[in-house]
Structure formats: C-alpha cells, structure tokens
Amino acid sequence: MIRSAFNLTGSLNIIKDATIFSDTRCGSFNPLRYLTYTSVMFNKWMRRDNKRRILYNQYEGERLRWKMIAKSTILPKDITKQAKKTLHEDYPRDSSITRIRNRCNLTGRPRGIVRQYGISRIKFRELADAGKFAGVTRSSW
C-alpha cells in the first residue's frame, strides 16, 4: 500500500510498505513503527497543482454558494448577474475545481492515473509487480 502526504517545503512524503500488524505481545498498536518514508521533489507542474488544490479548499464553500445563486432560475436576473460578477472578480481563477489536474503522486505524470491509488499506470504496474499492493495480481487466463 502506498500513501502520500504533502509538506510545506515543496516535497512529497511517500509512505511505502505500509503493511501494518498489531503487536500482540504488548497489546499496544503503533502504526508508525511499520512505515518507511521517502521524499520526492515537486516539479513546477506539481507545485502549481498543489497551489490550486490549496486555493480550492480555501474558497470551496464560498464559491459554491455564489455558484448556486448564479445558476438559480428562481432569483431575479440582477441578483444572478451580481453573483456571476462576484465569482469572476472576487475569487482567484485557480480556486475553481476545473483548474485542478489529477497527477501521479510519485512522478507528476498528468495522464493515465489510476484514481484509486493516485499514481500513474506505469508506476502502478511497477509496484503491483513488486507485490506492494495487497490483492493486486496480473490477470491470467
């Protein structure tokens, strides 16, 4: 299993080999004991996409409210026009969800992403062949 987490220095922490077992001897469970980290530097497109994701999370609720007002057919036209103007002028363009691009968390590749794992098909195949994903095998018939 592979998970990823962004930090503020522009690098991506990747959690590898996160197969976690409970420690039956002492009765305590410490999942961090079984994790190993590596770090991957962002390229400029990954940094840009990360910035867009942060902006989206920051303005998501407000933009959604203004968008519902702008799309309403019940409200008067002048109110919907004002809502569209507010969306266009008061919020950054990058805070829109359509500006976010799915990218591989390991390499930054923009195409061929396996959504369930958040990595590209190439890295998915490499890691699946290495046995890093539980229950993923090559098909044979």
CSV table of C-alpha atoms in Angstrom, one decimal:
chain,number,residue,atom,x,y,z
A,1,MET,CA,0.0,0.0,0.0
A,2,ILE,CA,1.3,3.5,-0.9
A,3,ARG,CA,0.0,6.7,0.6
A,4,SER,CA,1.3,10.2,0.2
A,5,ALA,CA,1.4,13.4,2.1
A,6,PHE,CA,2.5,16.9,1.1
A,7,ASN,CA,4.6,19.1,3.3
A,8,LEU,CA,5.3,22.8,3.1
A,9,THR,CA,8.9,22.6,1.8
A,10,GLY,CA,7.8,21.5,-1.7
A,11,SER,CA,8.4,17.8,-1.3
A,12,LEU,CA,6.1,14.9,-1.2
A,13,ASN,CA,6.4,12.3,1.6
A,14,ILE,CA,5.6,8.9,0.4
A,15,ILE,CA,4.7,6.1,2.8
A,16,LYS,CA,5.9,2.8,1.5
A,17,ASP,CA,5.4,-0.8,2.7
A,18,ALA,CA,2.6,0.3,5.0
A,19,THR,CA,1.5,-3.3,5.9
A,20,ILE,CA,0.5,-2.9,9.5
A,21,PHE,CA,0.2,-5.7,12.0
A,22,SER,CA,-1.0,-5.3,15.6
A,23,ASP,CA,1.6,-6.1,18.2
A,24,THR,CA,0.0,-8.9,20.3
A,25,ARG,CA,2.8,-9.1,22.8
A,26,CYS,CA,2.4,-5.7,24.5
A,27,GLY,CA,-1.2,-5.1,23.5
A,28,SER,CA,-0.4,-1.7,22.0
A,29,PHE,CA,-0.7,-0.6,18.4
A,30,ASN,CA,1.8,1.8,16.9
A,31,PRO,CA,1.3,2.0,13.1
A,32,LEU,CA,4.2,4.5,12.6
A,33,ARG,CA,6.6,1.7,13.6
A,34,TYR,CA,6.0,-0.1,10.4
A,35,LEU,CA,6.2,2.8,7.9
A,36,THR,CA,9.2,3.9,5.9
A,37,TYR,CA,9.3,7.3,4.2
A,38,THR,CA,11.0,8.6,1.1
A,39,SER,CA,10.8,12.1,-0.3
A,40,VAL,CA,10.1,13.2,-3.9
A,41,MET,CA,10.7,16.8,-5.0
A,42,PHE,CA,7.9,18.6,-6.8
A,43,ASN,CA,8.3,19.7,-10.4
A,44,LYS,CA,6.8,23.0,-11.3
A,45,TRP,CA,3.5,21.5,-12.5
A,46,MET,CA,3.1,19.6,-9.3
A,47,ARG,CA,3.7,22.8,-7.3
A,48,ARG,CA,1.2,24.6,-9.4
A,49,ASP,CA,-1.4,21.9,-9.0
A,50,ASN,CA,-0.8,21.8,-5.2
A,51,LYS,CA,-1.3,25.6,-5.0
A,52,ARG,CA,-4.6,25.2,-6.9
A,53,ARG,CA,-5.7,22.5,-4.5
A,54,ILE,CA,-5.0,24.7,-1.5
A,55,LEU,CA,-6.9,27.6,-3.1
A,56,TYR,CA,-9.8,25.3,-3.9
A,57,ASN,CA,-10.0,24.0,-0.3
A,58,GLN,CA,-9.8,27.6,1.0
A,59,TYR,CA,-12.6,29.0,-1.2
A,60,GLU,CA,-14.8,25.9,-1.8
A,61,GLY,CA,-17.7,26.8,0.4
A,62,GLU,CA,-18.0,30.5,-0.6
A,63,ARG,CA,-17.6,29.7,-4.3
A,64,LEU,CA,-20.3,27.0,-4.1
A,65,ARG,CA,-22.8,29.4,-2.5
A,66,TRP,CA,-22.2,32.1,-5.2
A,67,LYS,CA,-22.4,29.5,-7.9
A,68,MET,CA,-25.8,28.3,-6.7
A,69,ILE,CA,-27.1,31.8,-6.6
A,70,ALA,CA,-25.7,32.5,-10.1
A,71,LYS,CA,-27.3,29.3,-11.5
A,72,SER,CA,-30.7,29.9,-9.8
A,73,THR,CA,-33.7,30.3,-12.2
A,74,ILE,CA,-36.0,31.5,-9.4
A,75,LEU,CA,-34.0,34.6,-8.3
A,76,PRO,CA,-34.2,37.9,-10.2
A,77,LYS,CA,-31.7,38.4,-13.1
A,78,ASP,CA,-29.9,41.3,-11.4
A,79,ILE,CA,-29.0,39.1,-8.4
A,80,THR,CA,-27.7,36.3,-10.6
A,81,LYS,CA,-25.7,38.8,-12.6
A,82,GLN,CA,-24.2,40.2,-9.4
A,83,ALA,CA,-23.3,36.7,-8.2
A,84,LYS,CA,-21.6,35.9,-11.6
A,85,LYS,CA,-19.7,39.2,-11.3
A,86,THR,CA,-18.6,38.3,-7.8
A,87,LEU,CA,-17.4,34.9,-8.8
A,88,HIS,CA,-15.4,36.4,-11.7
A,89,GLU,CA,-13.9,39.3,-9.9
A,90,ASP,CA,-13.5,38.5,-6.2
A,91,TYR,CA,-12.1,35.0,-6.3
A,92,PRO,CA,-8.9,33.8,-7.9
A,93,ARG,CA,-9.2,31.7,-11.0
A,94,ASP,CA,-7.1,28.9,-9.6
A,95,SER,CA,-9.7,28.4,-6.8
A,96,SER,CA,-12.1,26.7,-9.3
A,97,ILE,CA,-12.3,22.9,-9.3
A,98,THR,CA,-11.9,22.7,-13.0
A,99,ARG,CA,-8.3,24.0,-12.7
A,100,ILE,CA,-7.2,21.0,-10.7
A,101,ARG,CA,-5.4,18.3,-12.6
A,102,ASN,CA,-5.1,14.7,-11.4
A,103,ARG,CA,-1.4,13.9,-11.4
A,104,CYS,CA,0.7,10.9,-10.3
A,105,ASN,CA,1.8,11.4,-6.7
A,106,LEU,CA,5.1,9.8,-7.4
A,107,THR,CA,6.2,11.3,-10.7
A,108,GLY,CA,3.8,14.1,-11.5
A,109,ARG,CA,2.7,12.5,-14.8
A,110,PRO,CA,-0.7,14.1,-15.8
A,111,ARG,CA,-2.1,11.2,-17.8
A,112,GLY,CA,-3.0,7.6,-17.2
A,113,ILE,CA,-3.8,7.9,-13.5
A,114,VAL,CA,-5.2,5.0,-11.5
A,115,ARG,CA,-7.6,7.0,-9.3
A,116,GLN,CA,-7.9,4.5,-6.5
A,117,TYR,CA,-4.2,4.7,-5.8
A,118,GLY,CA,-3.4,8.2,-7.1
A,119,ILE,CA,-0.5,7.1,-9.2
A,120,SER,CA,0.2,6.6,-12.9
A,121,ARG,CA,-0.4,3.4,-14.7
A,122,ILE,CA,3.3,2.9,-15.2
A,123,LYS,CA,4.2,3.2,-11.5
A,124,PHE,CA,1.1,1.2,-10.6
A,125,ARG,CA,2.4,-1.7,-12.8
A,126,GLU,CA,5.9,-1.5,-11.3
A,127,LEU,CA,4.6,-1.5,-7.7
A,128,ALA,CA,2.0,-4.2,-8.4
A,129,ASP,CA,4.6,-6.4,-10.0
A,130,ALA,CA,6.8,-5.9,-6.9
A,131,GLY,CA,4.0,-7.0,-4.7
A,132,LYS,CA,3.4,-3.7,-2.9
A,133,PHE,CA,-0.4,-3.8,-3.3
A,134,ALA,CA,-2.3,-6.4,-1.3
A,135,GLY,CA,-4.6,-8.4,-3.6
A,136,VAL,CA,-3.4,-7.0,-6.9
A,137,THR,CA,-2.1,-9.6,-9.3
A,138,ARG,CA,-1.6,-9.9,-13.0
A,139,SER,CA,-4.5,-11.4,-14.8
A,140,SER,CA,-4.0,-14.8,-16.5
A,141,TRP,CA,-6.5,-17.0,-18.3
